[in-house]
mmCIF file of C-alpha atoms and ligand atoms in Angstrom:
data_model
loop_
_atom_site.group_PDB
_atom_site.id
_atom_site.type_symbol
_atom_site.label_atom_id
_atom_site.label_comp_id
_atom_site.label_asym_id
_atom_site.label_seq_id
_atom_site.Cartn_x
_atom_site.Cartn_y
_atom_site.Cartn_z
ATOM 1 C CA MET Q 332 189.860 162.517 21.497
ATOM 2 C CA SER Q 333 189.133 160.056 24.289
ATOM 3 C CA ASP Q 334 186.550 157.381 23.741
ATOM 4 C CA VAL Q 335 184.217 155.301 25.831
ATOM 5 C CA ARG Q 336 186.190 152.080 26.082
ATOM 6 C CA SER Q 337 187.318 152.413 29.699
ATOM 7 C CA GLU Q 338 183.820 152.507 31.232
ATOM 8 C CA ILE Q 339 182.174 149.869 29.096
ATOM 9 C CA LEU Q 340 179.991 147.222 30.727
ATOM 10 C CA LEU Q 341 177.109 144.891 29.976
ATOM 11 C CA ARG Q 342 173.700 145.748 31.435
ATOM 12 C CA CYS Q 343 170.557 143.624 31.606
ATOM 13 C CA ILE Q 344 167.769 145.276 29.584
ATOM 14 C CA SER Q 345 165.193 144.188 32.150
ATOM 15 C CA CYS Q 346 166.537 144.298 35.734
ATOM 16 C CA GLY Q 347 169.538 146.552 35.053
ATOM 17 C CA ARG Q 348 172.116 144.256 36.655
ATOM 18 C CA GLU Q 349 175.582 145.050 35.374
ATOM 19 C CA PHE Q 350 178.378 142.719 34.346
ATOM 20 C CA PRO Q 351 182.020 143.409 33.430
ATOM 21 C CA ALA Q 352 182.568 143.921 29.706
ATOM 22 C CA ASP Q 353 184.812 140.873 29.467
ATOM 23 C CA SER Q 354 182.117 138.482 30.775
ATOM 24 C CA ILE Q 355 181.292 135.747 28.328
ATOM 25 C CA ILE Q 356 177.528 135.834 28.804
ATOM 26 C CA TYR Q 357 174.504 136.496 26.625
ATOM 27 C CA PHE Q 358 171.708 136.598 29.215
ATOM 28 C CA CYS Q 359 171.363 138.130 32.679
ATOM 29 C CA GLY Q 360 172.335 135.714 35.460
ATOM 30 C CA ASP Q 361 169.421 136.997 37.582
ATOM 31 C CA CYS Q 362 166.406 137.418 35.331
ATOM 32 C CA GLY Q 363 167.511 135.711 32.109
ATOM 33 C CA ASN Q 364 166.967 138.714 29.860
ATOM 34 C CA LEU Q 365 169.235 140.052 27.137
ATOM 35 C CA LEU Q 366 172.178 142.378 27.678
ATOM 36 C CA ASP Q 367 173.156 145.724 26.213
ATOM 37 C CA VAL Q 368 176.659 147.139 25.900
ATOM 38 C CA VAL Q 369 176.682 150.498 27.702
ATOM 39 C CA GLY Q 370 179.302 153.212 28.115
ATOM 40 C CA ASP Q 371 179.435 156.817 29.251
ATOM 41 C CA ILE Q 372 179.004 158.330 25.794
ATOM 42 C CA GLY Q 373 177.349 161.493 27.115
ATOM 43 C CA ARG Q 374 180.727 163.074 27.792
ATOM 44 C CA LEU Q 375 182.009 162.865 24.209
ATOM 45 C CA ASN Q 376 182.271 166.175 22.356
ATOM 46 C CA PRO Q 377 179.760 166.121 19.480
ATOM 47 C CA ILE Q 378 181.488 168.742 17.337
ATOM 48 C CA GLU Q 379 184.873 167.063 17.631
ATOM 49 C CA LEU Q 380 183.251 163.730 16.834
ATOM 50 C CA LYS Q 381 181.493 165.016 13.742
ATOM 51 C CA ASN Q 382 184.710 166.512 12.365
ATOM 52 C CA LEU Q 383 186.736 163.413 13.138
ATOM 53 C CA TRP Q 384 184.223 161.137 11.432
ATOM 54 C CA ALA Q 385 184.019 163.343 8.347
ATOM 55 C CA SER Q 386 187.812 163.216 7.999
ATOM 56 C CA ARG Q 387 187.919 159.418 7.779
ATOM 57 C CA LYS Q 388 187.044 157.100 4.936
ATOM 58 C CA PHE Q 389 183.519 155.818 4.679
ATOM 59 C CA THR Q 390 183.504 152.430 6.412
ATOM 60 C CA MET Q 391 181.743 151.723 9.697
ATOM 61 C CA TRP Q 392 185.046 152.074 11.566
ATOM 62 C CA ARG Q 393 184.972 155.811 10.964
ATOM 63 C CA TYR Q 394 182.700 155.801 14.065
ATOM 64 C CA ARG Q 395 185.227 153.969 16.211
ATOM 65 C CA GLU Q 396 184.799 156.258 19.244
ATOM 66 C CA LEU Q 397 181.361 154.628 19.605
ATOM 67 C CA ILE Q 398 182.472 151.072 18.824
ATOM 68 C CA PRO Q 399 183.894 149.652 22.024
ATOM 69 C CA VAL Q 400 186.741 147.351 21.044
ATOM 70 C CA GLU Q 401 190.250 147.466 22.463
ATOM 71 C CA ARG Q 402 192.394 145.943 19.743
ATOM 72 C CA GLU Q 403 192.867 146.698 16.057
ATOM 73 C CA PRO Q 404 189.628 145.503 14.452
ATOM 74 C CA ILE Q 405 189.267 142.575 12.091
ATOM 75 C CA THR Q 406 187.806 144.380 9.113
ATOM 76 C CA LEU Q 407 186.935 143.615 5.503
ATOM 77 C CA HIS Q 408 185.785 147.240 4.930
ATOM 78 C CA GLU Q 409 182.207 146.761 6.062
ATOM 79 C CA GLY Q 410 179.695 149.578 6.250
ATOM 80 C CA GLY Q 411 179.863 152.749 4.180
ATOM 81 C CA THR Q 412 177.088 151.306 2.023
ATOM 82 C CA PRO Q 413 175.168 153.377 -0.538
ATOM 83 C CA LEU Q 414 171.999 155.280 0.276
ATOM 84 C CA TYR Q 415 170.140 155.440 -3.031
ATOM 85 C CA ARG Q 416 167.350 157.840 -3.873
ATOM 86 C CA ALA Q 417 164.625 155.625 -5.378
ATOM 87 C CA GLU Q 418 161.940 157.615 -7.174
ATOM 88 C CA LYS Q 419 160.097 154.738 -8.844
ATOM 89 C CA ALA Q 420 159.954 152.909 -5.551
ATOM 90 C CA ALA Q 421 158.616 156.106 -3.931
ATOM 91 C CA ARG Q 422 155.834 156.265 -6.528
ATOM 92 C CA TRP Q 423 155.085 152.561 -6.114
ATOM 93 C CA ALA Q 424 154.806 152.856 -2.338
ATOM 94 C CA ASP Q 425 153.106 156.278 -2.638
ATOM 95 C CA VAL Q 426 155.407 158.317 -0.410
ATOM 96 C CA LYS Q 427 157.090 161.640 -1.118
ATOM 97 C CA ASN Q 428 160.746 160.592 -0.768
ATOM 98 C CA LEU Q 429 162.194 157.121 -0.586
ATOM 99 C CA TYR Q 430 165.777 156.012 -0.051
ATOM 100 C CA VAL Q 431 167.244 152.518 -0.070
ATOM 101 C CA LYS Q 432 170.128 151.770 2.283
ATOM 102 C CA PHE Q 433 171.791 148.989 0.328
ATOM 103 C CA GLU Q 434 173.390 146.593 2.778
ATOM 104 C CA GLY Q 435 174.062 144.179 -0.068
ATOM 105 C CA GLY Q 436 177.089 146.434 -0.623
ATOM 106 C CA ASN Q 437 178.856 144.888 2.376
ATOM 107 C CA PRO Q 438 181.779 142.441 1.869
ATOM 108 C CA THR Q 439 179.709 139.237 2.134
ATOM 109 C CA GLY Q 440 176.568 140.905 0.790
ATOM 110 C CA SER Q 441 174.561 141.583 3.949
ATOM 111 C CA PHE Q 442 174.317 143.861 6.997
ATOM 112 C CA LYS Q 443 175.652 141.035 9.177
ATOM 113 C CA ASP Q 444 179.211 142.086 8.310
ATOM 114 C CA ARG Q 445 178.898 145.162 10.508
ATOM 115 C CA GLY Q 446 178.122 143.030 13.543
ATOM 116 C CA MET Q 447 180.625 140.324 12.694
ATOM 117 C CA SER Q 448 183.539 142.726 12.368
ATOM 118 C CA VAL Q 449 182.972 143.795 15.985
ATOM 119 C CA ALA Q 450 182.029 140.366 17.344
ATOM 120 C CA ILE Q 451 185.012 138.573 15.796
ATOM 121 C CA THR Q 452 187.316 141.309 17.065
ATOM 122 C CA LYS Q 453 185.754 140.785 20.507
ATOM 123 C CA SER Q 454 186.259 137.018 20.202
ATOM 124 C CA LEU Q 455 190.000 137.621 19.819
ATOM 125 C CA GLU Q 456 190.042 140.045 22.760
ATOM 126 C CA LEU Q 457 188.311 137.432 24.891
ATOM 127 C CA GLY Q 458 190.695 134.701 23.757
ATOM 128 C CA ARG Q 459 188.013 132.632 22.018
ATOM 129 C CA GLU Q 460 189.385 130.322 19.357
ATOM 130 C CA THR Q 461 186.096 128.862 18.144
ATOM 131 C CA VAL Q 462 182.842 130.640 17.340
ATOM 132 C CA ILE Q 463 179.399 129.230 16.600
ATOM 133 C CA CYS Q 464 176.077 130.422 15.206
ATOM 134 C CA ALA Q 465 172.696 129.220 14.001
ATOM 135 C CA SER Q 466 171.601 130.859 10.798
ATOM 136 C CA THR Q 467 169.154 131.245 7.955
ATOM 137 C CA GLY Q 468 172.312 131.813 5.882
ATOM 138 C CA ASN Q 469 173.554 135.387 6.077
ATOM 139 C CA THR Q 470 174.893 135.272 9.628
ATOM 140 C CA SER Q 471 176.742 132.054 8.812
ATOM 141 C CA SER Q 472 178.231 133.467 5.582
ATOM 142 C CA SER Q 473 179.422 136.539 7.385
ATOM 143 C CA MET Q 474 180.729 134.702 10.437
ATOM 144 C CA ALA Q 475 182.585 132.230 8.228
ATOM 145 C CA ALA Q 476 184.301 135.039 6.293
ATOM 146 C CA TYR Q 477 185.294 137.057 9.373
ATOM 147 C CA ALA Q 478 186.436 133.936 11.216
ATOM 148 C CA ALA Q 479 188.620 133.148 8.209
ATOM 149 C CA ALA Q 480 190.044 136.676 8.263
ATOM 150 C CA ALA Q 481 190.788 136.371 11.999
ATOM 151 C CA GLY Q 482 192.095 132.801 11.918
ATOM 152 C CA VAL Q 483 189.348 131.588 14.235
ATOM 153 C CA LYS Q 484 187.412 128.323 13.819
ATOM 154 C CA ALA Q 485 183.756 128.670 12.733
ATOM 155 C CA ILE Q 486 180.937 126.211 13.463
ATOM 156 C CA VAL Q 487 177.538 126.736 11.848
ATOM 157 C CA LEU Q 488 174.078 125.190 12.257
ATOM 158 C CA VAL Q 489 171.557 125.735 9.468
ATOM 159 C CA PRO Q 490 168.080 124.360 8.696
ATOM 160 C CA ARG Q 491 168.496 121.516 6.190
ATOM 161 C CA GLY Q 492 167.282 122.314 2.669
ATOM 162 C CA ARG Q 493 165.937 125.711 3.686
ATOM 163 C CA VAL Q 494 168.960 127.950 3.251
ATOM 164 C CA ALA Q 495 169.388 129.877 -0.008
ATOM 165 C CA ALA Q 496 172.037 128.411 -2.316
ATOM 166 C CA GLY Q 497 174.287 131.480 -2.402
ATOM 167 C CA LYS Q 498 174.461 131.646 1.382
ATOM 168 C CA LEU Q 499 175.209 127.981 1.940
ATOM 169 C CA PHE Q 500 177.901 128.195 -0.725
ATOM 170 C CA GLN Q 501 179.531 131.226 0.968
ATOM 171 C CA THR Q 502 179.434 129.563 4.381
ATOM 172 C CA MET Q 503 181.161 126.463 3.037
ATOM 173 C CA LEU Q 504 183.604 128.344 0.800
ATOM 174 C CA HIS Q 505 184.840 130.435 3.719
ATOM 175 C CA GLY Q 506 185.559 127.199 5.538
ATOM 176 C CA ALA Q 507 182.963 126.967 8.298
ATOM 177 C CA GLU Q 508 182.321 123.523 9.782
ATOM 178 C CA THR Q 509 178.646 123.231 8.809
ATOM 179 C CA TYR Q 510 175.890 121.110 10.389
ATOM 180 C CA THR Q 511 172.234 120.872 9.453
ATOM 181 C CA VAL Q 512 169.120 120.454 11.605
ATOM 182 C CA ASP Q 513 165.862 118.974 10.318
ATOM 183 C CA GLU Q 514 163.783 121.687 11.939
ATOM 184 C CA GLY Q 515 163.954 125.439 11.320
ATOM 185 C CA PHE Q 516 166.141 128.296 12.530
ATOM 186 C CA ASP Q 517 164.548 128.479 15.991
ATOM 187 C CA THR Q 518 165.567 124.903 16.824
ATOM 188 C CA ALA Q 519 169.039 125.515 15.404
ATOM 189 C CA LEU Q 520 169.444 128.515 17.711
ATOM 190 C CA GLN Q 521 168.212 126.572 20.759
ATOM 191 C CA THR Q 522 170.739 123.856 19.917
ATOM 192 C CA VAL Q 523 173.530 126.423 19.688
ATOM 193 C CA LEU Q 524 172.542 127.999 23.019
ATOM 194 C CA SER Q 525 172.435 124.708 24.875
ATOM 195 C CA SER Q 526 175.560 123.214 23.293
ATOM 196 C CA SER Q 527 177.546 126.341 24.071
ATOM 197 C CA ARG Q 528 176.502 126.152 27.748
ATOM 198 C CA GLU Q 529 178.453 122.908 27.902
ATOM 199 C CA SER Q 530 181.314 123.611 25.494
ATOM 200 C CA GLY Q 531 181.868 127.327 26.216
ATOM 201 C CA ILE Q 532 182.187 127.989 22.469
ATOM 202 C CA TYR Q 533 181.546 131.662 21.788
ATOM 203 C CA ILE Q 534 178.122 132.397 20.249
ATOM 204 C CA LEU Q 535 177.923 135.007 17.500
ATOM 205 C CA ASN Q 536 174.158 135.138 16.996
ATOM 206 C CA SER Q 537 172.525 138.462 17.768
ATOM 207 C CA VAL Q 538 172.076 137.435 21.427
ATOM 208 C CA ASN Q 539 175.732 138.422 21.528
ATOM 209 C CA PRO Q 540 175.551 142.125 22.468
ATOM 210 C CA TRP Q 541 178.761 142.980 20.570
ATOM 211 C CA ARG Q 542 177.040 142.133 17.284
ATOM 212 C CA ILE Q 543 174.593 144.940 17.964
ATOM 213 C CA GLU Q 544 177.518 147.359 18.475
ATOM 214 C CA GLY Q 545 178.501 146.877 14.836
ATOM 215 C CA GLN Q 546 175.014 146.862 13.355
ATOM 216 C CA LYS Q 547 174.052 150.119 15.076
ATOM 217 C CA THR Q 548 176.454 151.981 12.756
ATOM 218 C CA LEU Q 549 173.857 151.878 9.980
ATOM 219 C CA ALA Q 550 171.993 154.556 11.927
ATOM 220 C CA TYR Q 551 175.068 156.796 12.054
ATOM 221 C CA GLU Q 552 175.500 156.488 8.294
ATOM 222 C CA VAL Q 553 171.881 157.351 7.528
ATOM 223 C CA TRP Q 554 172.051 160.273 9.958
ATOM 224 C CA GLU Q 555 175.226 161.589 8.328
ATOM 225 C CA VAL Q 556 173.354 161.913 5.016
ATOM 226 C CA LEU Q 557 169.795 162.756 6.071
ATOM 227 C CA GLY Q 558 170.458 164.542 9.354
ATOM 228 C CA ASP Q 559 168.033 164.746 12.274
ATOM 229 C CA GLY Q 560 165.160 162.370 12.379
ATOM 230 C CA GLU Q 561 162.247 163.721 10.367
ATOM 231 C CA TYR Q 562 161.953 160.427 8.519
ATOM 232 C CA VAL Q 563 160.933 156.807 8.837
ATOM 233 C CA VAL Q 564 163.345 153.855 8.697
ATOM 234 C CA SER Q 565 161.780 150.570 7.564
ATOM 235 C CA VAL Q 566 163.559 147.335 8.511
ATOM 236 C CA PRO Q 567 162.835 143.668 7.703
ATOM 237 C CA VAL Q 568 162.500 141.751 10.957
ATOM 238 C CA GLY Q 569 163.428 138.136 11.678
ATOM 239 C CA ASN Q 570 165.219 137.485 14.961
ATOM 240 C CA CYS Q 571 164.660 141.173 15.881
ATOM 241 C CA GLY Q 572 168.375 141.970 16.252
ATOM 242 C CA ASN Q 573 168.901 144.475 13.468
ATOM 243 C CA ILE Q 574 165.989 146.760 14.259
ATOM 244 C CA SER Q 575 167.165 146.819 17.903
ATOM 245 C CA ALA Q 576 170.683 147.700 16.768
ATOM 246 C CA ILE Q 577 169.528 150.479 14.452
ATOM 247 C CA TRP Q 578 167.444 151.958 17.257
ATOM 248 C CA LYS Q 579 170.439 151.861 19.624
ATOM 249 C CA GLY Q 580 172.420 153.793 17.013
ATOM 250 C CA PHE Q 581 169.823 156.543 16.672
ATOM 251 C CA LYS Q 582 169.414 156.821 20.442
ATOM 252 C CA GLU Q 583 173.163 157.155 20.898
ATOM 253 C CA LEU Q 584 173.292 160.041 18.416
ATOM 254 C CA GLU Q 585 170.855 161.861 20.685
ATOM 255 C CA MET Q 586 172.753 160.909 23.855
ATOM 256 C CA VAL Q 587 176.005 162.250 22.412
ATOM 257 C CA GLY Q 588 174.249 165.472 21.406
ATOM 258 C CA LEU Q 589 174.694 164.993 17.676
ATOM 259 C CA ALA Q 590 170.977 164.637 16.898
ATOM 260 C CA ARG Q 591 168.024 166.441 18.434
ATOM 261 C CA THR Q 592 165.372 164.001 17.257
ATOM 262 C CA HIS Q 593 165.206 160.461 15.981
ATOM 263 C CA PRO Q 594 163.349 158.761 13.129
ATOM 264 C CA ARG Q 595 160.381 156.482 13.626
ATOM 265 C CA LEU Q 596 161.162 152.828 12.980
ATOM 266 C CA VAL Q 597 158.975 150.450 11.006
ATOM 267 C CA GLY Q 598 159.411 146.695 11.530
ATOM 268 C CA VAL Q 599 158.201 144.413 8.739
ATOM 269 C CA GLN Q 600 157.716 140.651 8.861
ATOM 270 C CA ALA Q 601 156.382 138.153 6.351
ATOM 271 C CA GLU Q 602 152.754 137.096 6.878
ATOM 272 C CA GLY Q 603 153.660 133.470 7.608
ATOM 273 C CA ALA Q 604 156.346 134.406 10.143
ATOM 274 C CA SER Q 605 155.015 137.398 12.035
ATOM 275 C CA PRO Q 606 155.040 136.717 15.809
ATOM 276 C CA PHE Q 607 156.605 140.107 16.542
ATOM 277 C CA VAL Q 608 154.165 142.134 14.443
ATOM 278 C CA ASP Q 609 151.235 140.232 15.968
ATOM 279 C CA MET Q 610 152.469 140.918 19.495
ATOM 280 C CA VAL Q 611 152.919 144.652 18.855
ATOM 281 C CA ARG Q 612 149.430 144.816 17.347
ATOM 282 C CA ARG Q 613 147.919 142.991 20.324
ATOM 283 C CA GLY Q 614 149.594 145.547 22.555
ATOM 284 C CA ASP Q 615 150.912 143.044 25.091
ATOM 285 C CA GLU Q 616 154.398 141.862 25.971
ATOM 286 C CA ARG Q 617 154.001 138.166 25.361
ATOM 287 C CA LEU Q 618 155.570 136.727 22.261
ATOM 288 C CA ILE Q 619 153.547 133.788 20.966
ATOM 289 C CA PRO Q 620 155.929 131.729 18.810
ATOM 290 C CA VAL Q 621 154.891 130.613 15.322
ATOM 291 C CA GLU Q 622 155.610 126.887 15.298
ATOM 292 C CA SER Q 623 156.137 126.375 11.543
ATOM 293 C CA PRO Q 624 156.992 129.758 10.038
ATOM 294 C CA ARG Q 625 156.421 129.970 6.291
ATOM 295 C CA THR Q 626 157.593 132.513 3.748
ATOM 296 C CA ILE Q 627 159.539 132.672 0.520
ATOM 297 C CA ALA Q 628 161.867 135.088 2.324
ATOM 298 C CA SER Q 629 163.958 132.355 3.959
ATOM 299 C CA ALA Q 630 166.213 134.856 5.758
ATOM 300 C CA ILE Q 631 163.328 135.930 7.992
ATOM 301 C CA ARG Q 632 161.627 132.549 8.306
ATOM 302 C CA ILE Q 633 161.777 132.729 12.100
ATOM 303 C CA GLY Q 634 158.992 131.888 14.547
ATOM 304 C CA LYS Q 635 160.572 132.746 17.884
ATOM 305 C CA PRO Q 636 162.724 135.871 17.685
ATOM 306 C CA VAL Q 637 165.021 136.083 20.702
ATOM 307 C CA ASN Q 638 165.516 139.856 20.587
ATOM 308 C CA TRP Q 639 161.797 140.661 20.682
ATOM 309 C CA LEU Q 640 161.937 142.756 23.860
ATOM 310 C CA LYS Q 641 164.672 145.016 22.510
ATOM 311 C CA ALA Q 642 162.732 145.387 19.258
ATOM 312 C CA LEU Q 643 159.481 146.125 21.091
ATOM 313 C CA ARG Q 644 161.224 148.992 22.849
ATOM 314 C CA ALA Q 645 162.571 150.230 19.515
ATOM 315 C CA ILE Q 646 159.050 150.421 18.095
ATOM 316 C CA ARG Q 647 157.504 151.953 21.207
ATOM 317 C CA GLU Q 648 160.253 154.469 21.999
ATOM 318 C CA SER Q 649 160.506 155.640 18.410
ATOM 319 C CA GLU Q 650 156.691 155.789 18.104
ATOM 320 C CA GLY Q 651 157.120 153.424 15.211
ATOM 321 C CA LEU Q 652 154.899 150.992 13.354
ATOM 322 C CA VAL Q 653 154.831 147.334 12.370
ATOM 323 C CA GLU Q 654 153.431 145.581 9.316
ATOM 324 C CA LYS Q 655 153.279 142.108 7.800
ATOM 325 C CA VAL Q 656 153.350 141.463 4.071
ATOM 326 C CA SER Q 657 152.489 138.589 1.738
ATOM 327 C CA ASP Q 658 155.107 136.729 -0.284
ATOM 328 C CA GLU Q 659 153.494 138.138 -3.460
ATOM 329 C CA MET Q 660 154.046 141.666 -2.255
ATOM 330 C CA ILE Q 661 157.629 140.892 -1.218
ATOM 331 C CA LEU Q 662 158.399 139.542 -4.693
ATOM 332 C CA GLU Q 663 156.710 142.509 -6.357
ATOM 333 C CA ALA Q 664 158.839 144.904 -4.293
ATOM 334 C CA GLN Q 665 161.964 142.900 -5.126
ATOM 335 C CA ARG Q 666 161.222 143.111 -8.885
ATOM 336 C CA LEU Q 667 160.408 146.805 -8.672
ATOM 337 C CA LEU Q 668 163.720 147.589 -6.981
ATOM 338 C CA ALA Q 669 165.682 145.430 -9.410
ATOM 339 C CA SER Q 670 164.087 146.376 -12.730
ATOM 340 C CA GLY Q 671 162.959 149.887 -11.808
ATOM 341 C CA GLU Q 672 165.912 151.122 -9.778
ATOM 342 C CA GLY Q 673 168.808 148.785 -10.575
ATOM 343 C CA ILE Q 674 169.001 147.679 -6.946
ATOM 344 C CA GLY Q 675 169.229 143.892 -6.547
ATOM 345 C CA VAL Q 676 168.068 142.668 -3.158
ATOM 346 C CA GLU Q 677 167.070 139.296 -1.761
ATOM 347 C CA PRO Q 678 163.379 138.691 -0.928
ATOM 348 C CA ALA Q 679 163.675 139.326 2.842
ATOM 349 C CA SER Q 680 165.218 142.704 2.102
ATOM 350 C CA ALA Q 681 162.351 143.736 -0.155
ATOM 351 C CA ALA Q 682 159.965 143.277 2.789
ATOM 352 C CA SER Q 683 160.954 146.739 4.070
ATOM 353 C CA LEU Q 684 159.615 148.391 0.905
ATOM 354 C CA ALA Q 685 156.549 146.149 0.698
ATOM 355 C CA GLY Q 686 155.717 147.073 4.295
ATOM 356 C CA VAL Q 687 155.830 150.792 3.522
ATOM 357 C CA LYS Q 688 153.434 150.351 0.599
ATOM 358 C CA LYS Q 689 151.020 148.376 2.755
ATOM 359 C CA LEU Q 690 151.111 150.938 5.559
ATOM 360 C CA ARG Q 691 150.312 153.636 2.976
ATOM 361 C CA GLU Q 692 147.426 151.613 1.547
ATOM 362 C CA GLN Q 693 145.936 151.395 5.002
ATOM 363 C CA GLY Q 694 146.497 155.071 5.714
ATOM 364 C CA LEU Q 695 148.803 154.290 8.632
ATOM 365 C CA LEU Q 696 151.653 156.267 7.091
ATOM 366 C CA ASP Q 697 151.372 159.712 5.564
ATOM 367 C CA ARG Q 698 152.079 160.375 1.889
ATOM 368 C CA SER Q 699 154.326 163.315 2.867
ATOM 369 C CA GLU Q 700 156.852 161.022 4.619
ATOM 370 C CA THR Q 701 160.495 160.543 3.753
ATOM 371 C CA VAL Q 702 161.270 156.866 4.111
ATOM 372 C CA VAL Q 703 164.522 154.893 4.279
ATOM 373 C CA CYS Q 704 164.088 151.220 3.391
ATOM 374 C CA VAL Q 705 166.894 149.048 4.706
ATOM 375 C CA ALA Q 706 167.748 146.491 2.001
ATOM 376 C CA THR Q 707 169.499 143.950 4.170
ATOM 377 C CA GLY Q 708 171.015 141.548 1.619
ATOM 378 C CA HIS Q 709 172.130 141.211 -2.012
ATOM 379 C CA ALA Q 710 170.004 139.606 -4.755
ATOM 380 C CA LEU Q 711 172.728 137.040 -5.515
ATOM 381 C CA LYS Q 712 172.289 135.564 -2.050
ATOM 382 C CA ASP Q 713 169.023 133.918 -2.977
ATOM 383 C CA PRO Q 714 168.789 133.448 -6.754
ATOM 384 C CA ASN Q 715 165.548 131.929 -8.002
ATOM 385 C CA PRO Q 716 165.103 132.348 -11.780
ATOM 386 C CA ASP Q 717 161.701 130.574 -11.591
ATOM 387 C CA LEU Q 718 160.281 133.590 -9.776
ATOM 388 C CA VAL Q 719 161.330 136.106 -12.425
ATOM 389 C CA PRO Q 720 158.842 136.532 -15.308
ATOM 390 C CA ASN Q 721 161.576 137.831 -17.624
ATOM 391 C CA LYS Q 722 162.826 134.542 -19.188
ATOM 392 C CA PRO Q 723 165.742 134.067 -21.578
ATOM 393 C CA ARG Q 724 164.722 133.357 -25.213
ATOM 394 C CA GLU Q 725 166.406 131.513 -28.072
ATOM 395 C CA SER Q 726 168.896 133.746 -29.880
ATOM 396 C CA SER Q 727 167.026 133.180 -33.174
ATOM 397 C CA TYR Q 728 164.308 135.535 -31.806
ATOM 398 C CA LEU Q 729 166.826 138.372 -31.785
ATOM 399 C CA ALA Q 730 167.004 138.508 -35.589
ATOM 400 C CA ARG Q 731 163.211 138.826 -35.786
ATOM 401 C CA ARG Q 732 162.922 141.834 -33.455
HETATM 402 N N1 F0G G 858 167.220 140.467 6.244
HETATM 403 C C1 F0G G 858 168.118 139.515 5.966
HETATM 404 C C2 F0G G 858 168.654 139.447 4.578
HETATM 405 C C3 F0G G 858 168.557 138.638 6.969
HETATM 406 O O1 F0G G 858 169.453 137.712 6.679
HETATM 407 C C4 F0G G 858 167.996 138.728 8.268
HETATM 408 C C5 F0G G 858 168.389 137.797 9.317
HETATM 409 C C6 F0G G 858 167.068 139.752 8.500
HETATM 410 C C7 F0G G 858 166.705 140.600 7.468
HETATM 411 C C8 F0G G 858 166.441 139.954 9.837
HETATM 412 O O2 F0G G 858 167.333 140.484 10.763
HETATM 413 O O3 F0G G 858 167.192 138.685 12.446
HETATM 414 O O4 F0G G 858 168.244 140.848 12.985
HETATM 415 O O5 F0G G 858 165.777 140.694 12.653
HETATM 416 N N2 F0G G 858 169.099 136.770 9.137
HETATM 417 C C9 F0G G 858 169.612 135.903 10.191
HETATM 418 C C10 F0G G 858 170.606 134.927 9.636
HETATM 419 C C11 F0G G 858 168.573 135.310 11.043
HETATM 420 O O6 F0G G 858 170.823 133.859 10.239
HETATM 421 O O7 F0G G 858 171.238 135.207 8.615
HETATM 422 P P1 F0G G 858 167.134 140.165 12.326
#
């Protein structure tokens, strides 16, 4: 079957100006807004596609007709992650059905691998020999691993002392040249954007539209199991890239004619880092940055999310919801998933479940809903034994049980 690669281009999400697919740009030259990868997917045959996908093994590359790369991909077998039925979590959040899409099952332990597989493949197509990103730790771990697999040089900027141990270790182990900034993620990203303007080094943060092309495949996987969209998908939100990507995936299923409806999306932020949720609740289109974002969930400790406009459209077009949750609730959700369901996720990932519970408590979500909580990263990413009440005891206690 043919695919969409020949007509691919980049289109500004605001003014609609189009750029050739091989342009090395992240923002529109006219209005400065973000870009989307677009192709003529409406002419693909949905029945042929469905059969083709079902015949392939379960990694994200089974959807390759909708992943616009030219060359053989750089892959570590990303995607194809489990979708667990979680009954205790459903009871805890007070909804009828609850599933957890466990992105910790990806090669480096987070959803970023989907985007990096595509973006690193694109880097090679574009002849880029060095890639760069700012990160709260998962993007850098993933980029470092995929750069290693591709033989490309990786440069990383992270906030000093504020990246979880597991993530910093991965980033270094995979060989990325790592720099720290005294401020938070937002400053690190600004530094990356301005340094790359001078150096031309290829940026692999989620401003890079090819990252989104990989991350959208989560939607295809959920759709393959749950079918058309009579459900809610809850996503932890930091820089607003992943929720935008997941929405693009669901929309594309409709455009291709595979789905008739789409799920509603729920975006969840931590209370101390919630500029996106606050903007949606105000009902305007003006993101007011949070200068010193605070939360235990370091992955989403972000005060100025660059992809906010894409994410705003995801919430509005899907008739979705937003919520912000306390660190206490995030940790409670994390413990519930781990000790009640056997699913180990990092704190940021547990925000998706905590958000669903809070929306239920406020009556903003119906009890009859089926909910998919995206668990974005593995528990081992951010180990903190001090936060777990279940402490090890001396072995002499064992005899006295
Ligand atoms: N969950 C985890 C575990 C993350 O690492 C991130 C983002 C998010 C959720 C939020 O996704 O930014 O697309 O809205 N981590 C980035 C990083 C910022 O550098 O690893 P988003």
